[in-house]
mmCIF file of C-alpha atoms in Angstrom:
data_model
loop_
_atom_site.group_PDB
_atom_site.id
_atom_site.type_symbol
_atom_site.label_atom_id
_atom_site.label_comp_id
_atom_site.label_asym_id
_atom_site.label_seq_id
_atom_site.Cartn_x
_atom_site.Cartn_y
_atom_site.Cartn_z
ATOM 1 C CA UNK A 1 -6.185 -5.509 -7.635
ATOM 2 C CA UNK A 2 -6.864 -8.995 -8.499
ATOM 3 C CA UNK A 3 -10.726 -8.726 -7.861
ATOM 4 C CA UNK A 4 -10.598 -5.796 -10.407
ATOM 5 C CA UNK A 5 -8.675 -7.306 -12.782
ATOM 6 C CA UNK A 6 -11.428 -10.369 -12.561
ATOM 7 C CA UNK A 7 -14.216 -8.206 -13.279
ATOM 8 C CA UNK A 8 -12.556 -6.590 -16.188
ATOM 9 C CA UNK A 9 -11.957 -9.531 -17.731
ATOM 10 C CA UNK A 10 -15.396 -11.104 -17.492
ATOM 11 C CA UNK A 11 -16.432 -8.031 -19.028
ATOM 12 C CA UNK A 12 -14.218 -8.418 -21.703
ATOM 13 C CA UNK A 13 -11.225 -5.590 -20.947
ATOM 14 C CA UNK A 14 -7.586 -6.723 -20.598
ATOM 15 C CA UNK A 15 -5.770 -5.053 -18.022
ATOM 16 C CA UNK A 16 -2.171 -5.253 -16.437
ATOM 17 C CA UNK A 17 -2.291 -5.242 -12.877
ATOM 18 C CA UNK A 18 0.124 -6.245 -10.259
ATOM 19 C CA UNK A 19 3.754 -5.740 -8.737
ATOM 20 C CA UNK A 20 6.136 -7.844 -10.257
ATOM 21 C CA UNK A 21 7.342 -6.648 -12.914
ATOM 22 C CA UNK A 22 8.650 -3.567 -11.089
ATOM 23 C CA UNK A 23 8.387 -4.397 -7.145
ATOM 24 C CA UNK A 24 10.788 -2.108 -5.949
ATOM 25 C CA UNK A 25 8.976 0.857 -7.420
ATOM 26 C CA UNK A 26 5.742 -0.417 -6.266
ATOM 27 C CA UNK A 27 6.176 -1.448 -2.849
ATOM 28 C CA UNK A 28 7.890 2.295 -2.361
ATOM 29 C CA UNK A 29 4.925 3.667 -3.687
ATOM 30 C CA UNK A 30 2.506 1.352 -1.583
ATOM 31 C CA UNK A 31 4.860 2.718 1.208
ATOM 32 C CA UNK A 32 6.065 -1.299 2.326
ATOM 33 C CA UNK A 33 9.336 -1.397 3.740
ATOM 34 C CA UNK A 34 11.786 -3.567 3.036
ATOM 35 C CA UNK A 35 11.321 -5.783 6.129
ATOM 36 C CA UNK A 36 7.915 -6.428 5.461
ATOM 37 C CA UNK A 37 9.079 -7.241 1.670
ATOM 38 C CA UNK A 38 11.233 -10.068 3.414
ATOM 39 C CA UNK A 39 8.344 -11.512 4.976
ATOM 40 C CA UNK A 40 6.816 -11.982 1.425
ATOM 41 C CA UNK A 41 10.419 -14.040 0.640
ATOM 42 C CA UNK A 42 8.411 -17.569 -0.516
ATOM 43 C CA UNK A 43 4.574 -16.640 -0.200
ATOM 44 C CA UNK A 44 4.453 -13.772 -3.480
ATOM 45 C CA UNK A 45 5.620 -16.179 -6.423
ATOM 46 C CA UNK A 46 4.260 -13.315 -9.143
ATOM 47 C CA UNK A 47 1.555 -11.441 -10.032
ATOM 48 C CA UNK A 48 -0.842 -14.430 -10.544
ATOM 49 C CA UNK A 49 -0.531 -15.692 -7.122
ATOM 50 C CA UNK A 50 -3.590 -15.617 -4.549
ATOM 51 C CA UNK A 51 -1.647 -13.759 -2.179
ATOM 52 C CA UNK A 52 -2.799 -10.317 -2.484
ATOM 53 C CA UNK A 53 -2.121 -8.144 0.882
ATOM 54 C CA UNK A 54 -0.099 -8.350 3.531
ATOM 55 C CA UNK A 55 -0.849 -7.027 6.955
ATOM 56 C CA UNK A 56 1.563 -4.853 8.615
ATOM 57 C CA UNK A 57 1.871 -2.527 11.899
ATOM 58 C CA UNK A 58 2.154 0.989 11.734
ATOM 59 C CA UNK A 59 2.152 3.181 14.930
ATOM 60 C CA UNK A 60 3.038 7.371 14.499
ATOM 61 C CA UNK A 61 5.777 8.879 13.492
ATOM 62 C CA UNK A 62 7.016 11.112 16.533
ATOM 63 C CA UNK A 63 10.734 11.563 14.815
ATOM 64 C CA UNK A 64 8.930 14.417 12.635
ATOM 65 C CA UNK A 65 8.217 16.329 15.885
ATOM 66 C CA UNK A 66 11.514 17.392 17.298
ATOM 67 C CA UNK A 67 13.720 16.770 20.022
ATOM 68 C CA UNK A 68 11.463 17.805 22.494
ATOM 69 C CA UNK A 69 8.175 16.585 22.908
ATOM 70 C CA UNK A 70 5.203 17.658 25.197
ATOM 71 C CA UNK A 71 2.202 15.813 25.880
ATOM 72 C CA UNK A 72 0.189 17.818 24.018
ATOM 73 C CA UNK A 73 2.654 17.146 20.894
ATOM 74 C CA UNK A 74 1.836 13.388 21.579
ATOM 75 C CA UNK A 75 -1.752 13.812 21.742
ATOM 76 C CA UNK A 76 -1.639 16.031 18.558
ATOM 77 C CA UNK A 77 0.483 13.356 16.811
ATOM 78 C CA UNK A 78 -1.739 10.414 18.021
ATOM 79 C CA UNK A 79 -4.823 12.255 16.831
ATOM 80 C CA UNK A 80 -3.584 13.053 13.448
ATOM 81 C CA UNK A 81 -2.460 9.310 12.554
ATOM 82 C CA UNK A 82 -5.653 8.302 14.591
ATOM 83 C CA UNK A 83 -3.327 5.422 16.177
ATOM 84 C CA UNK A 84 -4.969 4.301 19.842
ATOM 85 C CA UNK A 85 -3.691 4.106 23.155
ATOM 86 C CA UNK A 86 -2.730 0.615 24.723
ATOM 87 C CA UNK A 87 -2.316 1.274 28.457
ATOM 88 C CA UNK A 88 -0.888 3.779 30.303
ATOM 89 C CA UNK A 89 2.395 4.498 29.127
ATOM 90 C CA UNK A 90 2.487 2.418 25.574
ATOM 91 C CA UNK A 91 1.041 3.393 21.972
ATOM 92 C CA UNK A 92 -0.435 0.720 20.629
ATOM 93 C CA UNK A 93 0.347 -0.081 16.525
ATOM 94 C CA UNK A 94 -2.464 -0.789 14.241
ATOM 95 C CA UNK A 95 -2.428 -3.824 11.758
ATOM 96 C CA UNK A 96 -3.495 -2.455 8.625
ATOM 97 C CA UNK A 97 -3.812 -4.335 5.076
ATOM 98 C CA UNK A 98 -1.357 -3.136 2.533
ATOM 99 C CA UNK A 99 -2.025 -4.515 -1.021
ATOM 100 C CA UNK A 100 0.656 -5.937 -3.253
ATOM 101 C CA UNK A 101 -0.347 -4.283 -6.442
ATOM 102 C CA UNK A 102 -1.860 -1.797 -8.326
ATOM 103 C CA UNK A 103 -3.734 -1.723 -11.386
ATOM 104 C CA UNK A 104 -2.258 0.338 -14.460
ATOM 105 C CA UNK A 105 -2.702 1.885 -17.911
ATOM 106 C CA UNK A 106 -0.667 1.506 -20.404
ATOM 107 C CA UNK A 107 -0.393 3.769 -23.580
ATOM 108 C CA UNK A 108 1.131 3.413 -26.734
ATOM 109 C CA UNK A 109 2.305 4.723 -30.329
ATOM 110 C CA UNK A 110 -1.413 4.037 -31.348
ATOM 111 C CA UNK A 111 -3.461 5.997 -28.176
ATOM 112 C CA UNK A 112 -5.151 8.839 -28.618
ATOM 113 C CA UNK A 113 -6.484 11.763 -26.370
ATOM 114 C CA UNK A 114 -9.850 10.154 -26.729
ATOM 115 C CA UNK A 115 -8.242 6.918 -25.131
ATOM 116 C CA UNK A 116 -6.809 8.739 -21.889
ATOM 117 C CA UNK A 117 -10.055 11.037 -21.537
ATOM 118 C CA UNK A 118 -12.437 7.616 -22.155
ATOM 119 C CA UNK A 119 -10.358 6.022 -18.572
#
């Protein structure tokens, strides 16, 4: 988000982008958890910080299949998340970059159609 908001404003557009005005909403939405929100405790001061991502591990989600799983539910599972196999016996989780922020629009008394068709 911050890389967009640079361009923007070098081309002369002021945007909001960001987190922390709302981080609760937006971390849910960015689907962070709240452990991995505790590892930000003292690196994200605000939204004009440099840190901008944070890498996290996610692995498959066999809870959704029921109690009883065959292999061919695992390999289904693993194939749908695209998560790879460590050795025999253990998924492996992937590290994946989550970013801290989005960028928004915001409208007002003023905006017009023309505004929200022109984004």
């Amino acid at each position: 988000y911050r890389e967009f908001q640079d361009a923007a404003g070098a081309a002369g557009f002021h945007i909001r982008t960001g987190a922390e005005c709302n981080p609760g909403a937006c971390y849910k939405y960015l689907g962070i958890n709240s452990e991995e929100v505790q590892q930000l405790a003292g690196l994200k001061e605000g939204c004009n910080d440099d840190v901008e991502y944070i890498n996290v591990q996610r692995n498959a989600d066999f809870h959704s299949l029921g109690q009883e799983l065959s292999s061919e539910d695992v390999l289904a599972a693993l194939e749908t998340t695209k998560v790879p196999l460590g050795h025999i016996g253990e998924i492996a989780m992937k590290w994946i970059k989550v970013p801290l922020g989005s960028v928004r629009v915001s409208l007002g008394f003023m905006s017009t159609f023309e505004d929200v068709q022109a984004l």
